[in-house]
Amino acid sequence: MVDFLQILKEHNIKRTKYRMAILELLIKEEYRFISIDEIQDRVSSDFSTAYRALELFEENEMIYKTKINEKMYYSYRCSNKEYHHHLICTECGLKVSLDFCPFEDLEKKCETLGFGSFHHSRDLFGICKKCKNES
Amino acid sequence: MVDFLQILKEHNIKRTKYRMAILELLIKEEYRFISIDEIQDRVSSDFSTAYRALELFEENEMIYKTKINEKMYYSYRCSNKEYHHHLICTECGLKVSLDFCPFEDLEKKCETLGFGSFHHSRDLFGICKKCKNES
DNA sequence: CTTCGTGCAAAAAATTTGCATCCGT
DNA sequence: ACGGATGCAAATTTTTTGCACGAAG
């Protein structure tokens, strides 16, 4: 819980009304990715303010950012900093962290395929059980 | 070579100047993904004409479409229709088709992870050997 | 000859930026 | 008080769309 306050202090980031509101929201909804619209709606900031705060948080590795259906979504990161992959539900934004790398095998084959290196896109997408059952 | 002409005929798609020019270009550069800018530049059509032709081709499964660095890229498909994954170089657009599925293992683990189903994003990205060496 | 392809200009949608003002420290 | 944060409006970027004209079958 002191986690992110420390980062703010270390980087001399002012604790303003909207930044705090956005961080609180992201922490509360840490188990999923949320859209800029939901963020703007729930904290009632200007869109540009929200975008600027989120950009700042991402630069300082406090949040994740990913694209779902052509729009950016955001999720709290502080509590789990080791590199890992996510399974993300494209219906509800649910975030499931993987404790293994799905690309290990591909990595090995990379060389023989004419590829120098391979982007482990951190985020993989699907439909979670809940959303699948509801549809 | 008759491949795509047949599709055009089957779907009553008129063989116009720009459509043919775009298809020819895509066939010539089949080993890589190319941008709308390159297409527009090399066939000198209007952008809207190129976009409309490409949309049509994609609907009829004649081409692939993928996003590299926030922009769409296009590549000829007709000659290889079985479902497969691509490794795509984000520097030069090189397209390498995979004859195996990199997500087989993940698929199996999906259920235990709370995921109903999993999108096999067809395209995976990296840097090809050539571009890596040049940088 | 008639349907549909094309160019042009303008719309759309998401995100970014310049600038004047306001707030946190 | 000072520098950075915010709101507002306008720019940006890529792609899409409406409409009038022109070309393919």
PDB file of C-alpha atoms (C1' of nucleotides) in Angstrom:
ATOM      1  CA  MET A   1       0.000   0.000   0.000  1.00  0.00           C
ATOM      2  CA  VAL A   2       2.933   2.366   0.551  1.00  0.00           C
ATOM      3  CA  ASP A   3       4.401   0.980  -2.622  1.00  0.00           C
ATOM      4  CA  PHE A   4       3.172   3.618  -5.012  1.00  0.00           C
ATOM      5  CA  LEU A   5       3.527   6.534  -2.600  1.00  0.00           C
ATOM      6  CA  GLN A   6       7.204   5.754  -2.491  1.00  0.00           C
ATOM      7  CA  ILE A   7       7.462   5.859  -6.260  1.00  0.00           C
ATOM      8  CA  LEU A   8       5.716   9.217  -6.332  1.00  0.00           C
ATOM      9  CA  LYS A   9       8.158  10.561  -3.762  1.00  0.00           C
ATOM     10  CA  GLU A  10      11.236   9.114  -5.457  1.00  0.00           C
ATOM     11  CA  HIS A  11      10.319  10.703  -8.758  1.00  0.00           C
ATOM     12  CA  ASN A  12       9.056  13.973  -7.326  1.00  0.00           C
ATOM     13  CA  ILE A  13       5.589  13.443  -8.683  1.00  0.00           C
ATOM     14  CA  LYS A  14       3.076  15.745  -7.066  1.00  0.00           C
ATOM     15  CA  ARG A  15       0.164  14.077  -5.327  1.00  0.00           C
ATOM     16  CA  THR A  16      -2.687  15.910  -6.907  1.00  0.00           C
ATOM     17  CA  LYS A  17      -6.402  15.376  -6.665  1.00  0.00           C
ATOM     18  CA  TYR A  18      -6.824  13.619 -10.003  1.00  0.00           C
ATOM     19  CA  ARG A  19      -3.645  11.575  -9.891  1.00  0.00           C
ATOM     20  CA  MET A  20      -4.619  10.206  -6.527  1.00  0.00           C
ATOM     21  CA  ALA A  21      -8.173   9.557  -7.640  1.00  0.00           C
ATOM     22  CA  ILE A  22      -6.978   7.683 -10.725  1.00  0.00           C
ATOM     23  CA  LEU A  23      -4.482   5.614  -8.740  1.00  0.00           C
ATOM     24  CA  GLU A  24      -7.099   4.712  -6.162  1.00  0.00           C
ATOM     25  CA  LEU A  25      -9.450   3.605  -8.875  1.00  0.00           C
ATOM     26  CA  LEU A  26      -6.774   1.511 -10.591  1.00  0.00           C
ATOM     27  CA  ILE A  27      -5.857  -0.119  -7.293  1.00  0.00           C
ATOM     28  CA  LYS A  28      -9.453  -0.883  -6.456  1.00  0.00           C
ATOM     29  CA  GLU A  29      -9.920  -2.510  -9.872  1.00  0.00           C
ATOM     30  CA  GLU A  30      -6.488  -4.087  -9.986  1.00  0.00           C
ATOM     31  CA  TYR A  31      -7.811  -7.431 -11.209  1.00  0.00           C
ATOM     32  CA  ARG A  32      -8.847  -5.990 -14.558  1.00  0.00           C
ATOM     33  CA  PHE A  33      -7.975  -3.474 -17.266  1.00  0.00           C
ATOM     34  CA  ILE A  34     -10.175  -0.404 -17.449  1.00  0.00           C
ATOM     35  CA  SER A  35     -10.765   2.096 -20.214  1.00  0.00           C
ATOM     36  CA  ILE A  36     -10.007   5.785 -20.340  1.00  0.00           C
ATOM     37  CA  ASP A  37     -13.739   6.399 -20.525  1.00  0.00           C
ATOM     38  CA  GLU A  38     -14.395   4.589 -17.271  1.00  0.00           C
ATOM     39  CA  ILE A  39     -11.495   6.385 -15.627  1.00  0.00           C
ATOM     40  CA  GLN A  40     -12.565   9.797 -16.862  1.00  0.00           C
ATOM     41  CA  ASP A  41     -16.151   9.079 -15.888  1.00  0.00           C
ATOM     42  CA  ARG A  42     -15.379   7.896 -12.371  1.00  0.00           C
ATOM     43  CA  VAL A  43     -12.828  10.567 -11.467  1.00  0.00           C
ATOM     44  CA  SER A  44     -14.454  13.379 -13.518  1.00  0.00           C
ATOM     45  CA  SER A  45     -11.196  14.829 -14.751  1.00  0.00           C
ATOM     46  CA  ASP A  46     -10.588  16.202 -18.191  1.00  0.00           C
ATOM     47  CA  PHE A  47      -9.601  13.540 -20.689  1.00  0.00           C
ATOM     48  CA  SER A  48      -6.252  15.208 -21.268  1.00  0.00           C
ATOM     49  CA  THR A  49      -5.577  15.212 -17.546  1.00  0.00           C
ATOM     50  CA  ALA A  50      -6.349  11.531 -17.313  1.00  0.00           C
ATOM     51  CA  TYR A  51      -4.196  10.724 -20.348  1.00  0.00           C
ATOM     52  CA  ARG A  52      -1.323  12.735 -18.910  1.00  0.00           C
ATOM     53  CA  ALA A  53      -1.548  11.101 -15.508  1.00  0.00           C
ATOM     54  CA  LEU A  54      -1.714   7.626 -17.034  1.00  0.00           C
ATOM     55  CA  GLU A  55       1.252   8.335 -19.280  1.00  0.00           C
ATOM     56  CA  LEU A  56       3.214   9.460 -16.241  1.00  0.00           C
ATOM     57  CA  PHE A  57       2.260   6.358 -14.293  1.00  0.00           C
ATOM     58  CA  GLU A  58       3.240   4.118 -17.152  1.00  0.00           C
ATOM     59  CA  GLU A  59       6.609   5.789 -17.577  1.00  0.00           C
ATOM     60  CA  ASN A  60       7.249   5.104 -13.927  1.00  0.00           C
ATOM     61  CA  GLU A  61       6.102   1.503 -14.246  1.00  0.00           C
ATOM     62  CA  MET A  62       3.199   1.948 -11.899  1.00  0.00           C
ATOM     63  CA  ILE A  63       0.607   0.719 -14.374  1.00  0.00           C
ATOM     64  CA  TYR A  64       0.167  -1.500 -17.417  1.00  0.00           C
ATOM     65  CA  LYS A  65      -1.317  -0.287 -20.651  1.00  0.00           C
ATOM     66  CA  THR A  66      -2.789  -2.514 -23.331  1.00  0.00           C
ATOM     67  CA  LYS A  67      -4.982  -2.274 -26.377  1.00  0.00           C
ATOM     68  CA  ILE A  68      -8.350  -4.032 -26.471  1.00  0.00           C
ATOM     69  CA  ASN A  69     -10.616  -3.499 -29.487  1.00  0.00           C
ATOM     70  CA  GLU A  70      -8.611  -0.541 -30.740  1.00  0.00           C
ATOM     71  CA  LYS A  71      -8.716   1.339 -27.452  1.00  0.00           C
ATOM     72  CA  MET A  72      -6.184   1.591 -24.659  1.00  0.00           C
ATOM     73  CA  TYR A  73      -6.905   0.051 -21.286  1.00  0.00           C
ATOM     74  CA  TYR A  74      -5.024   0.493 -18.042  1.00  0.00           C
ATOM     75  CA  SER A  75      -4.318  -1.610 -14.973  1.00  0.00           C
ATOM     76  CA  TYR A  76      -2.366  -1.262 -11.750  1.00  0.00           C
ATOM     77  CA  ARG A  77       1.096  -2.793 -11.740  1.00  0.00           C
ATOM     78  CA  CYS A  78       3.018  -1.798  -8.628  1.00  0.00           C
ATOM     79  CA  SER A  79       2.202  -4.902  -6.662  1.00  0.00           C
ATOM     80  CA  ASN A  80       3.697  -7.296  -9.192  1.00  0.00           C
ATOM     81  CA  LYS A  81       6.779  -6.075 -10.944  1.00  0.00           C
ATOM     82  CA  GLU A  82       8.508  -9.237 -12.150  1.00  0.00           C
ATOM     83  CA  TYR A  83       8.133  -9.695 -15.875  1.00  0.00           C
ATOM     84  CA  HIS A  84       5.246 -11.924 -16.699  1.00  0.00           C
ATOM     85  CA  HIS A  85       2.553 -12.415 -19.286  1.00  0.00           C
ATOM     86  CA  HIS A  86      -1.130 -11.629 -18.986  1.00  0.00           C
ATOM     87  CA  LEU A  87      -4.217 -13.305 -20.255  1.00  0.00           C
ATOM     88  CA  ILE A  88      -6.749 -10.555 -20.799  1.00  0.00           C
ATOM     89  CA  CYS A  89     -10.462 -10.928 -21.432  1.00  0.00           C
ATOM     90  CA  THR A  90     -11.498  -8.795 -24.381  1.00  0.00           C
ATOM     91  CA  GLU A  91     -15.052  -8.636 -23.048  1.00  0.00           C
ATOM     92  CA  CYS A  92     -14.541  -7.473 -19.466  1.00  0.00           C
ATOM     93  CA  GLY A  93     -10.848  -6.659 -19.196  1.00  0.00           C
ATOM     94  CA  LEU A  94     -10.121  -9.396 -16.653  1.00  0.00           C
ATOM     95  CA  LYS A  95      -6.378  -9.750 -16.099  1.00  0.00           C
ATOM     96  CA  VAL A  96      -4.822 -13.121 -15.303  1.00  0.00           C
ATOM     97  CA  SER A  97      -1.077 -13.182 -14.697  1.00  0.00           C
ATOM     98  CA  LEU A  98       0.847 -16.188 -15.982  1.00  0.00           C
ATOM     99  CA  ASP A  99       3.657 -17.723 -13.984  1.00  0.00           C
ATOM    100  CA  PHE A 100       5.202 -19.290 -17.076  1.00  0.00           C
ATOM    101  CA  CYS A 101       6.231 -18.040 -20.489  1.00  0.00           C
ATOM    102  CA  PRO A 102       4.043 -19.237 -23.375  1.00  0.00           C
ATOM    103  CA  PHE A 103       6.768 -18.389 -25.854  1.00  0.00           C
ATOM    104  CA  GLU A 104       9.622 -20.464 -24.558  1.00  0.00           C
ATOM    105  CA  ASP A 105       9.430 -23.000 -27.344  1.00  0.00           C
ATOM    106  CA  LEU A 106       9.015 -20.424 -30.063  1.00  0.00           C
ATOM    107  CA  GLU A 107      12.036 -18.604 -28.732  1.00  0.00           C
ATOM    108  CA  LYS A 108      14.130 -21.703 -29.304  1.00  0.00           C
ATOM    109  CA  LYS A 109      12.885 -22.151 -32.849  1.00  0.00           C
ATOM    110  CA  CYS A 110      13.331 -18.472 -33.642  1.00  0.00           C
ATOM    111  CA  GLU A 111      16.881 -18.795 -34.925  1.00  0.00           C
ATOM    112  CA  THR A 112      16.057 -21.460 -37.484  1.00  0.00           C
ATOM    113  CA  LEU A 113      13.161 -19.370 -38.754  1.00  0.00           C
ATOM    114  CA  GLY A 114      15.290 -16.454 -39.820  1.00  0.00           C
ATOM    115  CA  PHE A 115      14.309 -14.311 -36.925  1.00  0.00           C
ATOM    116  CA  GLY A 116      16.843 -12.402 -34.894  1.00  0.00           C
ATOM    117  CA  SER A 117      14.612 -11.799 -31.945  1.00  0.00           C
ATOM    118  CA  PHE A 118      11.081 -12.149 -31.046  1.00  0.00           C
ATOM    119  CA  HIS A 119       8.731  -9.798 -29.165  1.00  0.00           C
ATOM    120  CA  HIS A 120       7.111 -11.548 -26.274  1.00  0.00           C
ATOM    121  CA  SER A 121       3.946  -9.521 -26.479  1.00  0.00           C
ATOM    122  CA  ARG A 122       3.238  -9.403 -22.794  1.00  0.00           C
ATOM    123  CA  ASP A 123      -0.493  -9.531 -23.273  1.00  0.00           C
ATOM    124  CA  LEU A 124      -2.484 -12.373 -24.743  1.00  0.00           C
ATOM    125  CA  PHE A 125      -6.187 -12.109 -25.303  1.00  0.00           C
ATOM    126  CA  GLY A 126      -9.218 -14.307 -24.940  1.00  0.00           C
ATOM    127  CA  ILE A 127     -12.634 -14.612 -23.367  1.00  0.00           C
ATOM    128  CA  CYS A 128     -12.798 -15.486 -19.686  1.00  0.00           C
ATOM    129  CA  LYS A 129     -15.066 -18.249 -18.438  1.00  0.00           C
ATOM    130  CA  LYS A 130     -17.587 -15.828 -16.996  1.00  0.00           C
ATOM    131  CA  CYS A 131     -18.009 -13.825 -20.191  1.00  0.00           C
ATOM    132  CA  LYS A 132     -18.124 -16.997 -22.268  1.00  0.00           C
ATOM    133  CA  ASN A 133     -20.946 -18.401 -20.168  1.00  0.00           C
ATOM    134  CA  GLU A 134     -22.880 -15.143 -20.228  1.00  0.00           C
ATOM    135  CA  SER A 135     -22.874 -14.950 -24.029  1.00  0.00           C
TER     136      SER A 135
ATOM    137  CA  MET B   1      -1.650 -17.034 -60.778  1.00  0.00           C
ATOM    138  CA  VAL B   2      -5.227 -17.741 -61.753  1.00  0.00           C
ATOM    139  CA  ASP B   3      -6.026 -18.110 -58.095  1.00  0.00           C
ATOM    140  CA  PHE B   4      -7.106 -14.553 -57.425  1.00  0.00           C
ATOM    141  CA  LEU B   5      -8.725 -13.988 -60.797  1.00  0.00           C
ATOM    142  CA  GLN B   6     -11.079 -16.805 -59.940  1.00  0.00           C
ATOM    143  CA  ILE B   7     -12.022 -15.172 -56.650  1.00  0.00           C
ATOM    144  CA  LEU B   8     -12.711 -11.903 -58.410  1.00  0.00           C
ATOM    145  CA  LYS B   9     -14.972 -13.692 -60.869  1.00  0.00           C
ATOM    146  CA  GLU B  10     -16.763 -15.749 -58.227  1.00  0.00           C
ATOM    147  CA  HIS B  11     -17.600 -12.670 -56.212  1.00  0.00           C
ATOM    148  CA  ASN B  12     -18.373 -10.427 -59.182  1.00  0.00           C
ATOM    149  CA  ILE B  13     -15.623  -8.020 -58.305  1.00  0.00           C
ATOM    150  CA  LYS B  14     -14.816  -5.729 -61.173  1.00  0.00           C
ATOM    151  CA  ARG B  15     -11.259  -5.801 -62.417  1.00  0.00           C
ATOM    152  CA  THR B  16     -10.412  -2.155 -62.354  1.00  0.00           C
ATOM    153  CA  LYS B  17      -7.161  -0.351 -62.891  1.00  0.00           C
ATOM    154  CA  TYR B  18      -6.339   0.290 -59.252  1.00  0.00           C
ATOM    155  CA  ARG B  19      -7.550  -3.033 -57.911  1.00  0.00           C
ATOM    156  CA  MET B  20      -5.350  -4.856 -60.370  1.00  0.00           C
ATOM    157  CA  ALA B  21      -2.400  -2.593 -59.666  1.00  0.00           C
ATOM    158  CA  ILE B  22      -2.719  -3.147 -55.923  1.00  0.00           C
ATOM    159  CA  LEU B  23      -3.061  -6.904 -56.311  1.00  0.00           C
ATOM    160  CA  GLU B  24      -0.032  -7.067 -58.564  1.00  0.00           C
ATOM    161  CA  LEU B  25       1.995  -5.118 -56.069  1.00  0.00           C
ATOM    162  CA  LEU B  26       0.882  -7.333 -53.179  1.00  0.00           C
ATOM    163  CA  ILE B  27       1.757 -10.444 -55.168  1.00  0.00           C
ATOM    164  CA  LYS B  28       5.151  -9.125 -56.123  1.00  0.00           C
ATOM    165  CA  GLU B  29       5.906  -8.326 -52.482  1.00  0.00           C
ATOM    166  CA  GLU B  30       4.204 -11.401 -51.105  1.00  0.00           C
ATOM    167  CA  TYR B  31       7.049 -12.206 -48.718  1.00  0.00           C
ATOM    168  CA  ARG B  32       6.358  -9.115 -46.606  1.00  0.00           C
ATOM    169  CA  PHE B  33       3.682  -6.806 -45.259  1.00  0.00           C
ATOM    170  CA  ILE B  34       3.473  -3.379 -46.853  1.00  0.00           C
ATOM    171  CA  SER B  35       1.935  -0.157 -45.663  1.00  0.00           C
ATOM    172  CA  ILE B  36      -0.923   1.841 -47.110  1.00  0.00           C
ATOM    173  CA  ASP B  37       1.577   4.601 -47.840  1.00  0.00           C
ATOM    174  CA  GLU B  38       3.738   2.363 -49.971  1.00  0.00           C
ATOM    175  CA  ILE B  39       0.701   1.002 -51.755  1.00  0.00           C
ATOM    176  CA  GLN B  40      -0.757   4.427 -52.423  1.00  0.00           C
ATOM    177  CA  ASP B  41       2.618   5.710 -53.506  1.00  0.00           C
ATOM    178  CA  ARG B  42       3.350   2.884 -55.912  1.00  0.00           C
ATOM    179  CA  VAL B  43      -0.074   2.644 -57.540  1.00  0.00           C
ATOM    180  CA  SER B  44      -0.861   6.391 -57.287  1.00  0.00           C
ATOM    181  CA  SER B  45      -4.473   5.898 -56.382  1.00  0.00           C
ATOM    182  CA  ASP B  46      -6.372   7.997 -53.913  1.00  0.00           C
ATOM    183  CA  PHE B  47      -5.970   6.789 -50.329  1.00  0.00           C
ATOM    184  CA  SER B  48      -9.678   6.115 -50.079  1.00  0.00           C
ATOM    185  CA  THR B  49      -9.551   3.993 -53.213  1.00  0.00           C
ATOM    186  CA  ALA B  50      -6.682   1.955 -51.829  1.00  0.00           C
ATOM    187  CA  TYR B  51      -8.402   1.506 -48.475  1.00  0.00           C
ATOM    188  CA  ARG B  52     -11.594   0.422 -50.187  1.00  0.00           C
ATOM    189  CA  ALA B  53      -9.837  -2.071 -52.440  1.00  0.00           C
ATOM    190  CA  LEU B  54      -7.868  -3.538 -49.537  1.00  0.00           C
ATOM    191  CA  GLU B  55     -10.995  -3.850 -47.433  1.00  0.00           C
ATOM    192  CA  LEU B  56     -12.656  -5.700 -50.282  1.00  0.00           C
ATOM    193  CA  PHE B  57      -9.699  -8.032 -50.707  1.00  0.00           C
ATOM    194  CA  GLU B  58      -9.590  -8.765 -47.023  1.00  0.00           C
ATOM    195  CA  GLU B  59     -13.306  -9.544 -46.867  1.00  0.00           C
ATOM    196  CA  ASN B  60     -12.727 -12.049 -49.631  1.00  0.00           C
ATOM    197  CA  GLU B  61      -9.719 -13.538 -47.883  1.00  0.00           C
ATOM    198  CA  MET B  62      -7.335 -12.556 -50.623  1.00  0.00           C
ATOM    199  CA  ILE B  63      -5.005 -10.656 -48.335  1.00  0.00           C
ATOM    200  CA  TYR B  64      -3.844 -10.461 -44.711  1.00  0.00           C
ATOM    201  CA  LYS B  65      -3.995  -7.290 -42.677  1.00  0.00           C
ATOM    202  CA  THR B  66      -1.992  -6.626 -39.536  1.00  0.00           C
ATOM    203  CA  LYS B  67      -0.958  -3.744 -37.349  1.00  0.00           C
ATOM    204  CA  ILE B  68       2.700  -2.763 -37.015  1.00  0.00           C
ATOM    205  CA  ASN B  69       3.603   0.332 -34.998  1.00  0.00           C
ATOM    206  CA  GLU B  70       0.042   1.570 -34.893  1.00  0.00           C
ATOM    207  CA  LYS B  71      -0.471   1.363 -38.640  1.00  0.00           C
ATOM    208  CA  MET B  72      -2.098  -1.282 -40.800  1.00  0.00           C
ATOM    209  CA  TYR B  73      -0.013  -3.367 -43.171  1.00  0.00           C
ATOM    210  CA  TYR B  74      -1.156  -5.696 -45.912  1.00  0.00           C
ATOM    211  CA  SER B  75       0.116  -8.877 -47.524  1.00  0.00           C
ATOM    212  CA  TYR B  76      -1.036 -11.316 -50.181  1.00  0.00           C
ATOM    213  CA  ARG B  77      -2.776 -14.431 -48.936  1.00  0.00           C
ATOM    214  CA  CYS B  78      -4.306 -16.362 -51.796  1.00  0.00           C
ATOM    215  CA  SER B  79      -1.459 -18.758 -52.224  1.00  0.00           C
ATOM    216  CA  ASN B  80      -1.562 -20.098 -48.672  1.00  0.00           C
ATOM    217  CA  LYS B  81      -4.986 -20.439 -47.212  1.00  0.00           C
ATOM    218  CA  GLU B  82      -4.596 -23.025 -44.449  1.00  0.00           C
ATOM    219  CA  TYR B  83      -4.718 -21.399 -41.029  1.00  0.00           C
ATOM    220  CA  HIS B  84      -1.262 -20.665 -39.779  1.00  0.00           C
ATOM    221  CA  HIS B  85       0.663 -18.145 -37.722  1.00  0.00           C
ATOM    222  CA  HIS B  86       3.079 -15.506 -38.952  1.00  0.00           C
ATOM    223  CA  LEU B  87       6.264 -14.120 -37.575  1.00  0.00           C
ATOM    224  CA  ILE B  88       6.453 -10.537 -38.773  1.00  0.00           C
ATOM    225  CA  CYS B  89       9.434  -8.218 -38.635  1.00  0.00           C
ATOM    226  CA  THR B  90       8.424  -4.873 -37.195  1.00  0.00           C
ATOM    227  CA  GLU B  91      11.280  -3.190 -39.024  1.00  0.00           C
ATOM    228  CA  CYS B  92      10.816  -4.361 -42.588  1.00  0.00           C
ATOM    229  CA  GLY B  93       7.505  -6.226 -42.597  1.00  0.00           C
ATOM    230  CA  LEU B  94       9.076  -9.595 -43.467  1.00  0.00           C
ATOM    231  CA  LYS B  95       6.493 -12.374 -43.182  1.00  0.00           C
ATOM    232  CA  VAL B  96       7.488 -15.876 -42.091  1.00  0.00           C
ATOM    233  CA  SER B  97       4.729 -18.480 -41.982  1.00  0.00           C
ATOM    234  CA  LEU B  98       4.860 -21.037 -39.181  1.00  0.00           C
ATOM    235  CA  ASP B  99       3.976 -24.657 -39.769  1.00  0.00           C
ATOM    236  CA  PHE B 100       3.213 -25.239 -36.100  1.00  0.00           C
ATOM    237  CA  CYS B 101       1.065 -23.503 -33.517  1.00  0.00           C
ATOM    238  CA  PRO B 102       2.994 -21.647 -30.813  1.00  0.00           C
ATOM    239  CA  PHE B 103      -0.042 -21.647 -28.556  1.00  0.00           C
ATOM    240  CA  GLU B 104      -0.757 -25.348 -28.280  1.00  0.00           C
ATOM    241  CA  ASP B 105       0.490 -25.612 -24.720  1.00  0.00           C
ATOM    242  CA  LEU B 106      -1.233 -22.462 -23.566  1.00  0.00           C
ATOM    243  CA  GLU B 107      -4.448 -23.755 -25.052  1.00  0.00           C
ATOM    244  CA  LYS B 108      -4.259 -26.779 -22.785  1.00  0.00           C
ATOM    245  CA  LYS B 109      -3.636 -24.700 -19.691  1.00  0.00           C
ATOM    246  CA  CYS B 110      -6.358 -22.240 -20.555  1.00  0.00           C
ATOM    247  CA  GLU B 111      -9.103 -24.028 -18.680  1.00  0.00           C
ATOM    248  CA  THR B 112      -7.248 -24.086 -15.383  1.00  0.00           C
ATOM    249  CA  LEU B 113      -6.503 -20.378 -15.708  1.00  0.00           C
ATOM    250  CA  GLY B 114     -10.125 -19.317 -15.704  1.00  0.00           C
ATOM    251  CA  PHE B 115     -10.221 -18.634 -19.378  1.00  0.00           C
ATOM    252  CA  GLY B 116     -13.008 -19.865 -21.577  1.00  0.00           C
ATOM    253  CA  SER B 117     -11.173 -19.454 -24.790  1.00  0.00           C
ATOM    254  CA  PHE B 118      -8.056 -17.947 -26.078  1.00  0.00           C
ATOM    255  CA  HIS B 119      -7.391 -15.843 -29.182  1.00  0.00           C
ATOM    256  CA  HIS B 120      -4.587 -17.251 -31.225  1.00  0.00           C
ATOM    257  CA  SER B 121      -3.447 -13.908 -32.501  1.00  0.00           C
ATOM    258  CA  ARG B 122      -2.321 -15.049 -35.914  1.00  0.00           C
ATOM    259  CA  ASP B 123       0.544 -12.633 -36.044  1.00  0.00           C
ATOM    260  CA  LEU B 124       3.576 -12.573 -33.789  1.00  0.00           C
ATOM    261  CA  PHE B 125       6.184  -9.871 -34.024  1.00  0.00           C
ATOM    262  CA  GLY B 126       9.922  -9.586 -33.842  1.00  0.00           C
ATOM    263  CA  ILE B 127      13.023  -8.403 -35.635  1.00  0.00           C
ATOM    264  CA  CYS B 128      14.318 -10.537 -38.476  1.00  0.00           C
ATOM    265  CA  LYS B 129      17.967 -11.495 -38.687  1.00  0.00           C
ATOM    266  CA  LYS B 130      18.680  -9.034 -41.465  1.00  0.00           C
ATOM    267  CA  CYS B 131      17.241  -6.037 -39.638  1.00  0.00           C
ATOM    268  CA  LYS B 132      18.894  -7.075 -36.414  1.00  0.00           C
ATOM    269  CA  ASN B 133      22.295  -7.210 -38.061  1.00  0.00           C
ATOM    270  CA  GLU B 134      21.795  -3.892 -39.785  1.00  0.00           C
ATOM    271  CA  SER B 135      21.023  -2.072 -36.551  1.00  0.00           C
TER     272      SER B 135
ATOM    273  C1'  DC C   1     -26.773   1.506 -70.068  1.00  0.00           C
ATOM    274  C1'  DT C   2     -26.515   0.839 -65.612  1.00  0.00           C
ATOM    275  C1'  DT C   3     -23.940  -0.589 -61.678  1.00  0.00           C
ATOM    276  C1'  DC C   4     -20.380   0.309 -59.072  1.00  0.00           C
ATOM    277  C1'  DG C   5     -15.486   2.371 -58.712  1.00  0.00           C
ATOM    278  C1'  DT C   6     -13.173   6.679 -57.958  1.00  0.00           C
ATOM    279  C1'  DG C   7     -11.576  11.354 -56.346  1.00  0.00           C
ATOM    280  C1'  DC C   8     -12.418  14.928 -53.437  1.00  0.00           C
ATOM    281  C1'  DA C   9     -13.490  16.850 -49.307  1.00  0.00           C
ATOM    282  C1'  DA C  10     -15.069  16.302 -45.096  1.00  0.00           C
ATOM    283  C1'  DA C  11     -16.119  13.280 -40.979  1.00  0.00           C
ATOM    284  C1'  DA C  12     -14.687  10.243 -37.381  1.00  0.00           C
ATOM    285  C1'  DA C  13     -12.391   8.642 -33.354  1.00  0.00           C
ATOM    286  C1'  DA C  14      -8.632   8.411 -30.054  1.00  0.00           C
ATOM    287  C1'  DT C  15      -4.981  10.703 -28.382  1.00  0.00           C
ATOM    288  C1'  DT C  16      -1.763  14.705 -27.968  1.00  0.00           C
ATOM    289  C1'  DT C  17      -0.374  19.489 -27.458  1.00  0.00           C
ATOM    290  C1'  DG C  18      -0.152  24.826 -26.610  1.00  0.00           C
ATOM    291  C1'  DC C  19      -1.319  28.062 -23.618  1.00  0.00           C
ATOM    292  C1'  DA C  20      -3.207  30.561 -19.780  1.00  0.00           C
ATOM    293  C1'  DT C  21      -4.470  29.749 -15.169  1.00  0.00           C
ATOM    294  C1'  DC C  22      -4.564  27.284 -10.834  1.00  0.00           C
ATOM    295  C1'  DC C  23      -2.810  24.362  -7.144  1.00  0.00           C
ATOM    296  C1'  DG C  24       0.633  21.562  -4.335  1.00  0.00           C
ATOM    297  C1'  DT C  25       4.799  22.008  -1.749  1.00  0.00           C
TER     298       DT C  25
ATOM    299  C1'  DA D   1       6.374  32.101  -4.583  1.00  0.00           C
ATOM    300  C1'  DC D   2       7.595  28.689  -7.851  1.00  0.00           C
ATOM    301  C1'  DG D   3       7.126  25.046 -10.933  1.00  0.00           C
ATOM    302  C1'  DG D   4       4.350  21.822 -12.291  1.00  0.00           C
ATOM    303  C1'  DA D   5      -0.805  20.290 -13.034  1.00  0.00           C
ATOM    304  C1'  DT D   6      -5.077  21.279 -15.199  1.00  0.00           C
ATOM    305  C1'  DG D   7      -8.881  22.708 -18.476  1.00  0.00           C
ATOM    306  C1'  DC D   8      -9.984  24.143 -22.778  1.00  0.00           C
ATOM    307  C1'  DA D   9      -9.660  24.213 -27.488  1.00  0.00           C
ATOM    308  C1'  DA D  10      -7.438  22.970 -31.270  1.00  0.00           C
ATOM    309  C1'  DA D  11      -4.076  19.898 -33.729  1.00  0.00           C
ATOM    310  C1'  DT D  12      -2.802  15.256 -35.055  1.00  0.00           C
ATOM    311  C1'  DT D  13      -3.094  10.854 -37.226  1.00  0.00           C
ATOM    312  C1'  DT D  14      -5.187   7.133 -39.482  1.00  0.00           C
ATOM    313  C1'  DT D  15      -9.077   5.474 -41.505  1.00  0.00           C
ATOM    314  C1'  DT D  16     -13.933   6.014 -43.160  1.00  0.00           C
ATOM    315  C1'  DT D  17     -17.862   8.075 -45.592  1.00  0.00           C
ATOM    316  C1'  DG D  18     -21.091  10.992 -48.758  1.00  0.00           C
ATOM    317  C1'  DC D  19     -21.626  12.563 -53.056  1.00  0.00           C
ATOM    318  C1'  DA D  20     -21.152  13.555 -57.954  1.00  0.00           C
ATOM    319  C1'  DC D  21     -18.863  11.880 -61.867  1.00  0.00           C
ATOM    320  C1'  DG D  22     -16.700   8.387 -64.762  1.00  0.00           C
ATOM    321  C1'  DA D  23     -15.578   3.785 -66.230  1.00  0.00           C
ATOM    322  C1'  DA D  24     -16.321  -1.594 -66.523  1.00  0.00           C
ATOM    323  C1'  DG D  25     -19.441  -5.286 -67.768  1.00  0.00           C
TER     324       DG D  25
END
